[in-house]
C-alpha cells in the first residue's frame, strides 16, 4: 500500500502543470550574520493539505505526539506571511526526506524526519517535490532563505542487537525490522555475506560509553542504524543526495544532525571535496550562484559552568584552513549558560565567563548559531518564568551570532513538540514581544557586528550582567538584573574616552531603571527585578553630582562562622544609612545612627555557605551612595537532620504490581530508592538520594542519569500548601501538603510553587533551581536548596519532603504513560489514570533542639 501511494504521488509530481523553470530557486547567498532563523518542525507547524495525513498504515493520529500530526510543506508556505511579520529572514526545517513511517520496536513514527528511508525523496506526509520547490520559490521572492536539516550519521531504526553482541560474529543477536528503500542503504543485513562485505553500516550495538571517541563514531546513537561514513560508497551516496536538494529545490544551507557522531575527515570531504572526487556540497552550491552556502552542525557538547571543554570540542568542527569543515556550529555551551543564568538563577559571572571563552575560541562570532531551546530539549518556558524568558530572548537578540527561534516560542509554548496549527496568532502578547525583539536586532547593527566587552557581573548569586557592544566607533550597553528583587550597584567604569552626563534608553523590558552618571562613570545603576535594559551613553562634559559620604569600619575578606554579623561605619551629610547583602535593595536593613556613625546587626542564616558581600548605602533626598564592598566567606556548620533507609525492591508502584517499560534502554531497579539523607546549613537544605542500582546514562544525559524522574515536594512549617501532586494522578497521603516542588531528570531540573498548580500542571516556575550534583560512584543524586528557594524560612524544623520516582516522557514535559501491560516506553500494571510513581520516601527534618 505504501509503495502504491508513493508511486501515485511521484506520478502527480512529474505531471504537475507548474513549470519549475519559472520558479526562483537559485539566489545569491546573504550575509548570514544579518539573518534571523525561524526553526520549524514540519509535522507540527501547520496542516496545509489534510489529504496527505493518513497514508494507509495507521501512522496518523493528531492526539498522540508519537504519531504524524499532519503538518506539511504547503502549510509552511501558507504561513510565510506570519513568519515574515514576526521578523525572521530564513527558515530551517526538519528533514523532509522519505522516512521510516513506523518503528515497531519503539512504537513510534518517523514524523520528525530524522529516520531516513530514502535521502532523495520527499516524504509524502510532508508533500512532494513540486510543493517543496514552490516553498523555496515563495521564500526567495520575499528575500528569505531556506535551510534544510540533514542527517549523515544514520538512517532509520531498522535493526538492533538484542540479548548480547559478538564482535567476531555480527550476525549473532541481530534483530531486523526491514530496510531503507534507497540503495546502497538497503544493505543492512549482517546475516547476508554480501551486506557485510559492502560495509555500508557499522554492525554495532548502541553506544554505552560516550567518552570513547571510537565508540561514539561507530556504534548506534540511541539505537539508530549507524552508517559507515568512512566508506567511499556511503560518502558519495550522501554527497549526491544533498547535491540533489540544492539543485532541484534551491536550498540555501544545511544544518547537520548528530554532527559529533561523524568523523572530521568526512565533514571535510563531504562539504569541500574538489577536483579528483565527487564535488562537495560547498563547491557544488557555488555552481548555483551561492558563494556562501551555509552549513552548521549540531555539536551537542556538555559545557559545565566555568569550563571551556565544550568550546574546545565545538571549535574542532570548523576545521582548519588546510582542512575546513562547517561554516558554523550550534552554540550549545551558550545555550546551557542561558538556562543556568536566566532560568536557574546561577551567578551571572557564569555568562561573563562563557562570553569571554567564546571570544577566545571564536574571534569571529558569526561562526556561532545561538538559540534558547529546540525540539530535542525541554522548553525554556517549562523551566522558568515568562520574565526570565523575556530576558533570555533580549540577550539572544543583542549579541553577535545568528539567532534561532524555535517555532512556538513566539506563542508562549511550553511543550516541546506540540502542534501549532490553530495557535499562530499575530496579536498574542508573546508574538508581539518576539516581533519587537527581532526588530530591535535589525535596527541596531551593533547587535550583529559588535564586539562584546563585559563591564560587570555577579559572581556569588543572580544579579547584574552588564556588557558593551562596540563597532566602528559606536557603543551600545546592555544590562540585566536576573534576580527577583531590586538591584542597586555603582562604580561601573565606561571607556576612558567616554565622558557623559546623559544616558539614553533604547529598550527596557520592565521600565523603572535609573542610571546616574558622575565624573565619567556610572555612580548608580538601579534595576527592577528581572529587568533588561539597553542604553546609549551620550558623550559630553562629565556631570558633577553631590552625594553624601559613607564608610565602613569592618575589615574585608574575613571568614564568618556565626549567623549574626555586626556592621559599623561613618557617614557624612546623609538622611539615613542602610546595609544590604549582595546588592539586594529589597532586603536592606536600616541602621541606627549616632552623630556621624552608624551600626547594624543582620542574620546570615538565609545565606548559603560561600563568598558574599555587603555594602552600606547612604541616602539623601532620593540620591544614593554606596560604600566599598565588604567581602566575606560564610562557613556555617552543616547538620544532619534525617536519614531514611528505604526497602530495596519496593519500586513497583502503589499496588506492588507496576512494571518497568520493556525497551532495552530501561535497566532493572533504576527507580528504586535505597536511602535518603537530609542536611541543613542555616536555613539551606541538602538532600542526598541514594539509589539501589547504578545510575543509567544510556542516552548520554548532561545531568548524568537516565530513565529516572526524581520528584521532591517540600512542606514548609507554617505555610498553607496544596495536596494534589501535578501530573501524578494523586494527592499526598495523610492530609499532607506541599509548598514548593522539584522535578529533576537527566536533561532538566525545574522548581515550582503552588500558585497556578493543578492536577494537570506544575505551578509557577521559581527562577532559581536547586543545585544538582550526581555522584555515580555512590549511585547518589543530591539536590541543594538555598533558603531563598524555600521562601526565606525562619526555621526548617519539622519540614517534610515527599520523594517519588517515575520517568518523564521522551519528547514532552509529561510523565510516561501507564497501561495494563508494559510496552516500549509505557509502564505496565495499571491504568493511565492511576497514580504514577514507582518508589516513594517521606522525610521529616528533626528539630534542631533535638540534635543537641
Tab-separated table of C-alpha atoms in Angstrom, residues 6-380:
chain	number	residue	atom	x	y	z
A	6	UNK	CA	4.445	6.775	-3.229
A	7	UNK	CA	4.238	5.876	-6.935
A	8	UNK	CA	0.998	7.818	-7.291
A	9	UNK	CA	2.445	10.907	-5.625
A	10	UNK	CA	5.582	10.634	-7.776
A	11	UNK	CA	3.411	10.477	-10.920
A	12	UNK	CA	1.447	13.535	-9.832
A	13	UNK	CA	4.688	15.389	-9.190
A	14	UNK	CA	6.091	14.588	-12.636
A	15	UNK	CA	2.892	15.633	-14.350
A	16	UNK	CA	2.334	18.828	-12.385
A	17	UNK	CA	1.444	21.742	-14.601
A	18	UNK	CA	3.717	24.104	-12.685
A	19	UNK	CA	6.794	24.895	-14.793
A	20	UNK	CA	9.749	24.587	-12.428
A	21	UNK	CA	11.963	26.599	-14.781
A	22	UNK	CA	9.971	29.708	-13.882
A	23	UNK	CA	10.499	29.284	-10.158
A	24	UNK	CA	13.068	31.413	-8.338
A	25	UNK	CA	15.096	28.575	-6.856
A	26	UNK	CA	18.676	29.802	-7.072
A	27	UNK	CA	19.631	33.114	-5.447
A	28	UNK	CA	22.919	34.544	-4.141
A	29	UNK	CA	23.818	33.808	-0.530
A	30	UNK	CA	23.082	36.564	2.003
A	31	UNK	CA	25.294	37.912	4.763
A	32	UNK	CA	24.329	35.206	7.230
A	33	UNK	CA	25.295	37.250	10.276
A	34	UNK	CA	22.386	39.566	9.447
A	35	UNK	CA	19.795	36.776	9.343
A	36	UNK	CA	17.303	35.605	11.963
A	37	UNK	CA	16.306	31.947	11.604
A	38	UNK	CA	12.897	30.501	12.454
A	39	UNK	CA	13.193	26.755	13.136
A	40	UNK	CA	10.215	24.651	12.031
A	41	UNK	CA	9.319	21.052	12.822
A	42	UNK	CA	7.311	20.490	9.663
A	43	UNK	CA	4.862	17.921	11.049
A	44	UNK	CA	3.965	20.181	13.983
A	45	UNK	CA	3.706	23.625	12.330
A	46	UNK	CA	0.654	23.853	10.066
A	47	UNK	CA	-1.510	21.369	8.147
A	48	UNK	CA	-1.909	22.847	4.679
A	49	UNK	CA	-3.052	19.654	2.950
A	50	UNK	CA	-5.166	17.215	5.030
A	51	UNK	CA	-5.128	14.715	2.151
A	52	UNK	CA	-1.556	13.625	2.926
A	53	UNK	CA	-2.085	12.975	6.651
A	54	UNK	CA	-3.077	9.289	6.721
A	55	UNK	CA	-1.366	7.166	4.069
A	56	UNK	CA	-2.607	3.711	4.881
A	57	UNK	CA	-0.567	2.426	7.808
A	58	UNK	CA	-2.411	3.972	10.742
A	59	UNK	CA	0.529	6.295	11.296
A	60	UNK	CA	-1.534	9.493	11.680
A	61	UNK	CA	-3.099	10.492	14.987
A	62	UNK	CA	-3.203	14.190	15.947
A	63	UNK	CA	-3.992	13.232	19.549
A	64	UNK	CA	-0.649	11.406	20.000
A	65	UNK	CA	2.735	13.052	19.987
A	66	UNK	CA	4.443	9.868	18.754
A	67	UNK	CA	2.395	9.809	15.524
A	68	UNK	CA	2.248	12.030	12.454
A	69	UNK	CA	0.127	15.085	13.288
A	70	UNK	CA	-0.362	16.495	9.785
A	71	UNK	CA	1.977	19.459	9.263
A	72	UNK	CA	3.432	19.775	5.766
A	73	UNK	CA	5.368	21.942	3.298
A	74	UNK	CA	2.217	23.502	1.897
A	75	UNK	CA	1.316	24.537	5.429
A	76	UNK	CA	4.653	26.333	5.829
A	77	UNK	CA	4.157	28.186	2.549
A	78	UNK	CA	0.653	29.241	3.586
A	79	UNK	CA	2.075	30.788	6.773
A	80	UNK	CA	5.010	32.703	5.308
A	81	UNK	CA	3.180	35.990	5.973
A	82	UNK	CA	3.130	35.020	9.654
A	83	UNK	CA	6.857	34.206	9.706
A	84	UNK	CA	7.795	37.345	7.791
A	85	UNK	CA	5.685	39.555	10.077
A	86	UNK	CA	7.456	38.027	13.065
A	87	UNK	CA	10.726	39.260	11.622
A	88	UNK	CA	12.529	36.037	10.663
A	89	UNK	CA	14.538	36.185	7.433
A	90	UNK	CA	15.220	32.462	6.988
A	91	UNK	CA	13.561	29.192	7.928
A	92	UNK	CA	15.238	25.957	8.960
A	93	UNK	CA	13.021	22.904	8.541
A	94	UNK	CA	13.393	19.394	9.902
A	95	UNK	CA	14.405	16.773	7.288
A	96	UNK	CA	11.715	16.497	4.580
A	97	UNK	CA	13.140	13.223	3.220
A	98	UNK	CA	11.207	9.970	2.975
A	99	UNK	CA	11.197	8.438	6.445
A	100	UNK	CA	10.601	5.168	8.219
A	101	UNK	CA	6.908	5.585	8.925
A	102	UNK	CA	6.598	3.131	11.798
A	103	UNK	CA	9.127	1.715	14.222
A	104	UNK	CA	7.667	-1.482	15.741
A	105	UNK	CA	10.418	-1.663	18.335
A	106	UNK	CA	9.667	1.736	19.879
A	107	UNK	CA	6.013	2.088	18.787
A	108	UNK	CA	6.982	5.402	17.273
A	109	UNK	CA	6.623	7.076	13.873
A	110	UNK	CA	9.210	8.992	11.882
A	111	UNK	CA	7.118	12.171	11.898
A	112	UNK	CA	10.197	14.186	12.890
A	113	UNK	CA	12.146	13.427	9.704
A	114	UNK	CA	15.350	12.041	11.224
A	115	UNK	CA	14.757	8.361	10.302
A	116	UNK	CA	15.575	8.350	6.602
A	117	UNK	CA	14.473	5.574	4.283
A	118	UNK	CA	15.315	7.432	1.061
A	119	UNK	CA	17.534	10.516	1.098
A	120	UNK	CA	16.385	11.783	-2.318
A	121	UNK	CA	12.604	11.688	-1.956
A	122	UNK	CA	10.176	13.948	-0.148
A	123	UNK	CA	8.141	12.101	2.437
A	124	UNK	CA	4.526	12.043	1.183
A	125	UNK	CA	3.297	13.173	4.607
A	126	UNK	CA	5.110	16.458	4.025
A	127	UNK	CA	4.171	16.852	0.347
A	128	UNK	CA	6.022	16.318	-2.914
A	129	UNK	CA	8.983	17.725	-4.779
A	130	UNK	CA	6.936	20.318	-6.631
A	131	UNK	CA	5.468	21.653	-3.371
A	132	UNK	CA	8.945	21.860	-1.884
A	133	UNK	CA	10.111	23.862	-4.895
A	134	UNK	CA	7.191	26.233	-4.530
A	135	UNK	CA	8.095	26.825	-0.893
A	136	UNK	CA	11.661	27.665	-1.926
A	137	UNK	CA	10.391	29.997	-4.634
A	138	UNK	CA	7.986	31.758	-2.260
A	139	UNK	CA	10.764	32.328	0.279
A	140	UNK	CA	13.220	33.687	-2.270
A	141	UNK	CA	10.674	36.107	-3.704
A	142	UNK	CA	10.315	37.570	-0.189
A	143	UNK	CA	14.076	37.911	0.231
A	144	UNK	CA	14.073	34.982	2.659
A	145	UNK	CA	16.173	31.819	2.707
A	146	UNK	CA	15.735	28.061	3.134
A	147	UNK	CA	17.857	25.837	5.388
A	148	UNK	CA	17.267	22.078	5.353
A	149	UNK	CA	18.092	19.753	8.218
A	150	UNK	CA	20.104	16.754	7.017
A	151	UNK	CA	21.323	13.503	8.552
A	152	UNK	CA	24.531	11.722	7.578
A	153	UNK	CA	25.194	9.677	10.705
A	154	UNK	CA	22.354	7.168	10.436
A	155	UNK	CA	19.226	6.028	8.667
A	156	UNK	CA	16.006	4.984	10.368
A	157	UNK	CA	15.860	2.337	13.068
A	158	UNK	CA	15.640	-0.904	11.110
A	159	UNK	CA	17.956	-3.127	13.156
A	160	UNK	CA	19.310	-3.721	16.618
A	161	UNK	CA	21.147	-6.244	18.766
A	162	UNK	CA	19.148	-7.986	21.455
A	163	UNK	CA	20.499	-10.164	24.265
A	164	UNK	CA	24.166	-9.557	23.556
A	165	UNK	CA	26.742	-8.650	20.939
A	166	UNK	CA	29.555	-10.680	19.407
A	167	UNK	CA	32.085	-8.553	17.532
A	168	UNK	CA	33.542	-11.705	15.931
A	169	UNK	CA	30.145	-12.652	14.510
A	170	UNK	CA	27.957	-9.590	13.982
A	171	UNK	CA	25.113	-11.762	12.692
A	172	UNK	CA	24.503	-13.107	16.214
A	173	UNK	CA	21.865	-11.384	18.363
A	174	UNK	CA	20.805	-9.362	15.295
A	175	UNK	CA	17.135	-8.320	15.013
A	176	UNK	CA	15.750	-6.787	11.813
A	177	UNK	CA	12.709	-4.561	11.170
A	178	UNK	CA	13.159	-4.093	7.429
A	179	UNK	CA	15.462	-1.863	5.404
A	180	UNK	CA	15.628	1.604	3.843
A	181	UNK	CA	14.280	1.856	0.304
A	182	UNK	CA	17.347	3.554	-1.194
A	183	UNK	CA	20.448	1.739	-2.419
A	184	UNK	CA	23.054	1.178	-1.027
A	185	UNK	CA	21.421	1.887	2.335
A	186	UNK	CA	19.236	-1.181	1.937
A	187	UNK	CA	22.287	-3.426	2.537
A	188	UNK	CA	21.666	-3.657	6.279
A	189	UNK	CA	21.521	-7.417	6.996
A	190	UNK	CA	24.738	-8.850	8.518
A	191	UNK	CA	23.415	-12.388	8.064
A	192	UNK	CA	23.972	-11.807	4.312
A	193	UNK	CA	27.726	-12.018	3.494
A	194	UNK	CA	27.349	-9.535	0.626
A	195	UNK	CA	25.892	-6.947	3.010
A	196	UNK	CA	28.770	-7.393	5.431
A	197	UNK	CA	31.260	-7.061	2.577
A	198	UNK	CA	29.599	-3.882	1.318
A	199	UNK	CA	30.174	-2.364	4.802
A	200	UNK	CA	27.540	0.323	4.374
A	201	UNK	CA	26.813	0.096	8.101
A	202	UNK	CA	28.741	-0.389	11.275
A	203	UNK	CA	27.047	-3.527	12.555
A	204	UNK	CA	27.403	-2.473	16.171
A	205	UNK	CA	25.216	-2.086	19.273
A	206	UNK	CA	24.037	1.109	20.935
A	207	UNK	CA	26.641	3.446	22.402
A	208	UNK	CA	27.175	2.871	26.113
A	209	UNK	CA	30.389	4.858	26.630
A	210	UNK	CA	30.048	8.306	25.086
A	211	UNK	CA	33.504	9.313	26.302
A	212	UNK	CA	35.136	6.778	23.987
A	213	UNK	CA	35.600	8.533	20.628
A	214	UNK	CA	35.782	5.361	18.546
A	215	UNK	CA	32.571	4.013	20.086
A	216	UNK	CA	30.828	7.332	19.534
A	217	UNK	CA	31.768	7.292	15.840
A	218	UNK	CA	31.000	3.652	15.086
A	219	UNK	CA	28.175	2.499	17.368
A	220	UNK	CA	24.473	3.242	17.166
A	221	UNK	CA	23.324	6.510	18.706
A	222	UNK	CA	20.097	5.705	20.600
A	223	UNK	CA	19.686	2.553	18.528
A	224	UNK	CA	19.708	4.330	15.134
A	225	UNK	CA	21.445	2.400	12.369
A	226	UNK	CA	24.970	3.812	12.149
A	227	UNK	CA	26.305	4.463	8.656
A	228	UNK	CA	29.936	3.679	7.889
A	229	UNK	CA	30.817	7.208	6.834
A	230	UNK	CA	34.444	6.227	6.155
A	231	UNK	CA	33.191	4.069	3.265
A	232	UNK	CA	33.524	5.975	-0.081
A	233	UNK	CA	30.232	4.431	-1.263
A	234	UNK	CA	28.428	5.970	1.713
A	235	UNK	CA	30.213	9.305	1.340
A	236	UNK	CA	29.460	9.597	-2.376
A	237	UNK	CA	25.831	8.497	-1.959
A	238	UNK	CA	25.290	11.156	0.693
A	239	UNK	CA	27.039	13.833	-1.367
A	240	UNK	CA	24.820	13.055	-4.351
A	241	UNK	CA	21.735	13.077	-2.162
A	242	UNK	CA	22.461	16.519	-0.744
A	243	UNK	CA	23.585	17.945	-4.067
A	244	UNK	CA	20.132	16.891	-5.245
A	245	UNK	CA	18.273	19.199	-2.846
A	246	UNK	CA	20.469	22.165	-3.749
A	247	UNK	CA	19.964	21.613	-7.466
A	248	UNK	CA	16.296	20.606	-7.528
A	249	UNK	CA	14.868	22.736	-4.720
A	250	UNK	CA	17.367	25.536	-4.246
A	251	UNK	CA	18.100	25.176	-0.548
A	252	UNK	CA	20.470	27.850	0.780
A	253	UNK	CA	22.025	25.991	3.674
A	254	UNK	CA	22.232	22.761	5.633
A	255	UNK	CA	22.068	22.042	9.333
A	256	UNK	CA	23.835	18.756	10.162
A	257	UNK	CA	22.151	16.491	12.688
A	258	UNK	CA	24.264	14.452	15.174
A	259	UNK	CA	27.440	16.035	13.819
A	260	UNK	CA	29.693	14.892	16.673
A	261	UNK	CA	28.983	11.240	15.798
A	262	UNK	CA	30.685	11.569	12.393
A	263	UNK	CA	34.418	11.798	11.610
A	264	UNK	CA	36.096	15.147	10.954
A	265	UNK	CA	37.561	13.723	7.731
A	266	UNK	CA	34.036	13.036	6.474
A	267	UNK	CA	32.941	16.630	7.035
A	268	UNK	CA	35.951	17.979	5.182
A	269	UNK	CA	35.352	15.758	2.137
A	270	UNK	CA	31.535	15.944	2.226
A	271	UNK	CA	31.493	19.749	2.304
A	272	UNK	CA	34.672	20.768	0.461
A	273	UNK	CA	35.834	17.922	-1.838
A	274	UNK	CA	37.003	19.327	-5.164
A	275	UNK	CA	38.928	18.083	-8.152
A	276	UNK	CA	39.566	14.372	-8.460
A	277	UNK	CA	36.483	13.391	-6.466
A	278	UNK	CA	32.747	13.878	-6.408
A	279	UNK	CA	32.321	17.604	-5.821
A	280	UNK	CA	31.467	18.520	-2.240
A	281	UNK	CA	28.439	20.481	-1.100
A	282	UNK	CA	30.164	23.864	-0.932
A	283	UNK	CA	31.764	23.920	-4.418
A	284	UNK	CA	28.602	22.398	-5.878
A	285	UNK	CA	26.483	25.161	-4.333
A	286	UNK	CA	28.799	27.739	-5.923
A	287	UNK	CA	27.759	26.489	-9.358
A	288	UNK	CA	24.211	27.628	-8.475
A	289	UNK	CA	25.380	31.125	-7.521
A	290	UNK	CA	25.683	30.542	-3.774
A	291	UNK	CA	29.088	31.830	-2.748
A	292	UNK	CA	28.359	31.338	0.968
A	293	UNK	CA	26.252	28.200	1.212
A	294	UNK	CA	25.561	27.959	4.946
A	295	UNK	CA	26.469	24.796	6.862
A	296	UNK	CA	26.233	24.412	10.621
A	297	UNK	CA	26.353	21.356	12.830
A	298	UNK	CA	24.592	20.027	15.895
A	299	UNK	CA	27.649	19.973	18.128
A	300	UNK	CA	25.762	18.961	21.257
A	301	UNK	CA	28.503	19.097	23.863
A	302	UNK	CA	28.229	19.375	27.623
A	303	UNK	CA	29.596	22.676	28.909
A	304	UNK	CA	29.838	22.824	32.711
A	305	UNK	CA	29.907	26.244	34.325
A	306	UNK	CA	33.333	27.909	34.241
A	307	UNK	CA	34.756	25.202	31.964
A	308	UNK	CA	35.894	25.611	28.355
A	309	UNK	CA	35.930	21.940	27.274
A	310	UNK	CA	32.717	22.423	25.299
A	311	UNK	CA	34.143	25.305	23.280
A	312	UNK	CA	37.326	23.378	22.533
A	313	UNK	CA	35.361	20.402	21.209
A	314	UNK	CA	32.901	22.558	19.306
A	315	UNK	CA	35.618	24.621	17.632
A	316	UNK	CA	37.102	21.499	16.024
A	317	UNK	CA	34.078	21.138	13.710
A	318	UNK	CA	35.016	24.340	11.916
A	319	UNK	CA	38.159	22.552	10.784
A	320	UNK	CA	41.392	24.309	9.896
A	321	UNK	CA	42.469	26.499	6.946
A	322	UNK	CA	44.088	23.426	5.400
A	323	UNK	CA	41.152	21.112	6.173
A	324	UNK	CA	37.992	23.221	6.570
A	325	UNK	CA	34.744	21.713	7.768
A	326	UNK	CA	31.482	23.547	8.585
A	327	UNK	CA	30.711	27.240	8.210
A	328	UNK	CA	29.333	27.379	11.737
A	329	UNK	CA	28.211	25.364	14.752
A	330	UNK	CA	25.195	25.395	17.026
A	331	UNK	CA	26.272	27.111	20.233
A	332	UNK	CA	25.343	24.561	22.894
A	333	UNK	CA	27.718	25.961	25.550
A	334	UNK	CA	25.981	29.325	25.329
A	335	UNK	CA	22.524	27.704	25.382
A	336	UNK	CA	23.387	25.857	28.583
A	337	UNK	CA	24.628	29.082	30.155
A	338	UNK	CA	21.420	30.860	29.102
A	339	UNK	CA	19.420	28.256	31.016
A	340	UNK	CA	21.679	28.377	34.064
A	341	UNK	CA	21.791	32.160	34.341
A	342	UNK	CA	18.336	33.274	33.187
A	343	UNK	CA	16.235	30.243	34.180
A	344	UNK	CA	18.095	28.627	37.075
A	345	UNK	CA	19.334	31.765	38.806
A	346	UNK	CA	23.029	30.890	38.728
A	347	UNK	CA	25.532	33.764	39.125
A	348	UNK	CA	25.811	35.991	36.069
A	349	UNK	CA	29.583	35.554	36.217
A	350	UNK	CA	28.936	32.216	34.516
A	351	UNK	CA	27.611	34.072	31.475
A	352	UNK	CA	30.501	36.520	31.608
A	353	UNK	CA	32.881	33.562	31.578
A	354	UNK	CA	31.029	31.951	28.680
A	355	UNK	CA	31.093	35.096	26.550
A	356	UNK	CA	34.808	35.624	27.179
A	357	UNK	CA	35.542	31.979	26.408
A	358	UNK	CA	33.575	32.108	23.169
A	359	UNK	CA	35.540	35.199	22.143
A	360	UNK	CA	38.750	33.294	22.826
A	361	UNK	CA	37.894	30.307	20.638
A	362	UNK	CA	35.677	32.087	18.101
A	363	UNK	CA	37.124	35.537	17.377
A	364	UNK	CA	34.528	35.849	14.597
A	365	UNK	CA	31.205	35.356	16.420
A	366	UNK	CA	29.323	34.868	13.153
A	367	UNK	CA	30.601	31.271	13.220
A	368	UNK	CA	28.106	30.625	16.002
A	369	UNK	CA	24.394	29.839	15.760
A	370	UNK	CA	22.751	30.907	19.025
A	371	UNK	CA	19.493	29.588	20.470
A	372	UNK	CA	17.492	29.305	23.687
A	373	UNK	CA	15.908	25.866	23.192
A	374	UNK	CA	14.946	23.458	20.416
A	375	UNK	CA	12.938	20.363	19.520
A	376	UNK	CA	15.205	17.970	21.453
A	377	UNK	CA	15.191	19.637	24.851
A	378	UNK	CA	12.785	20.942	27.447
A	379	UNK	CA	11.372	24.325	26.546
A	380	UNK	CA	12.915	27.229	28.431
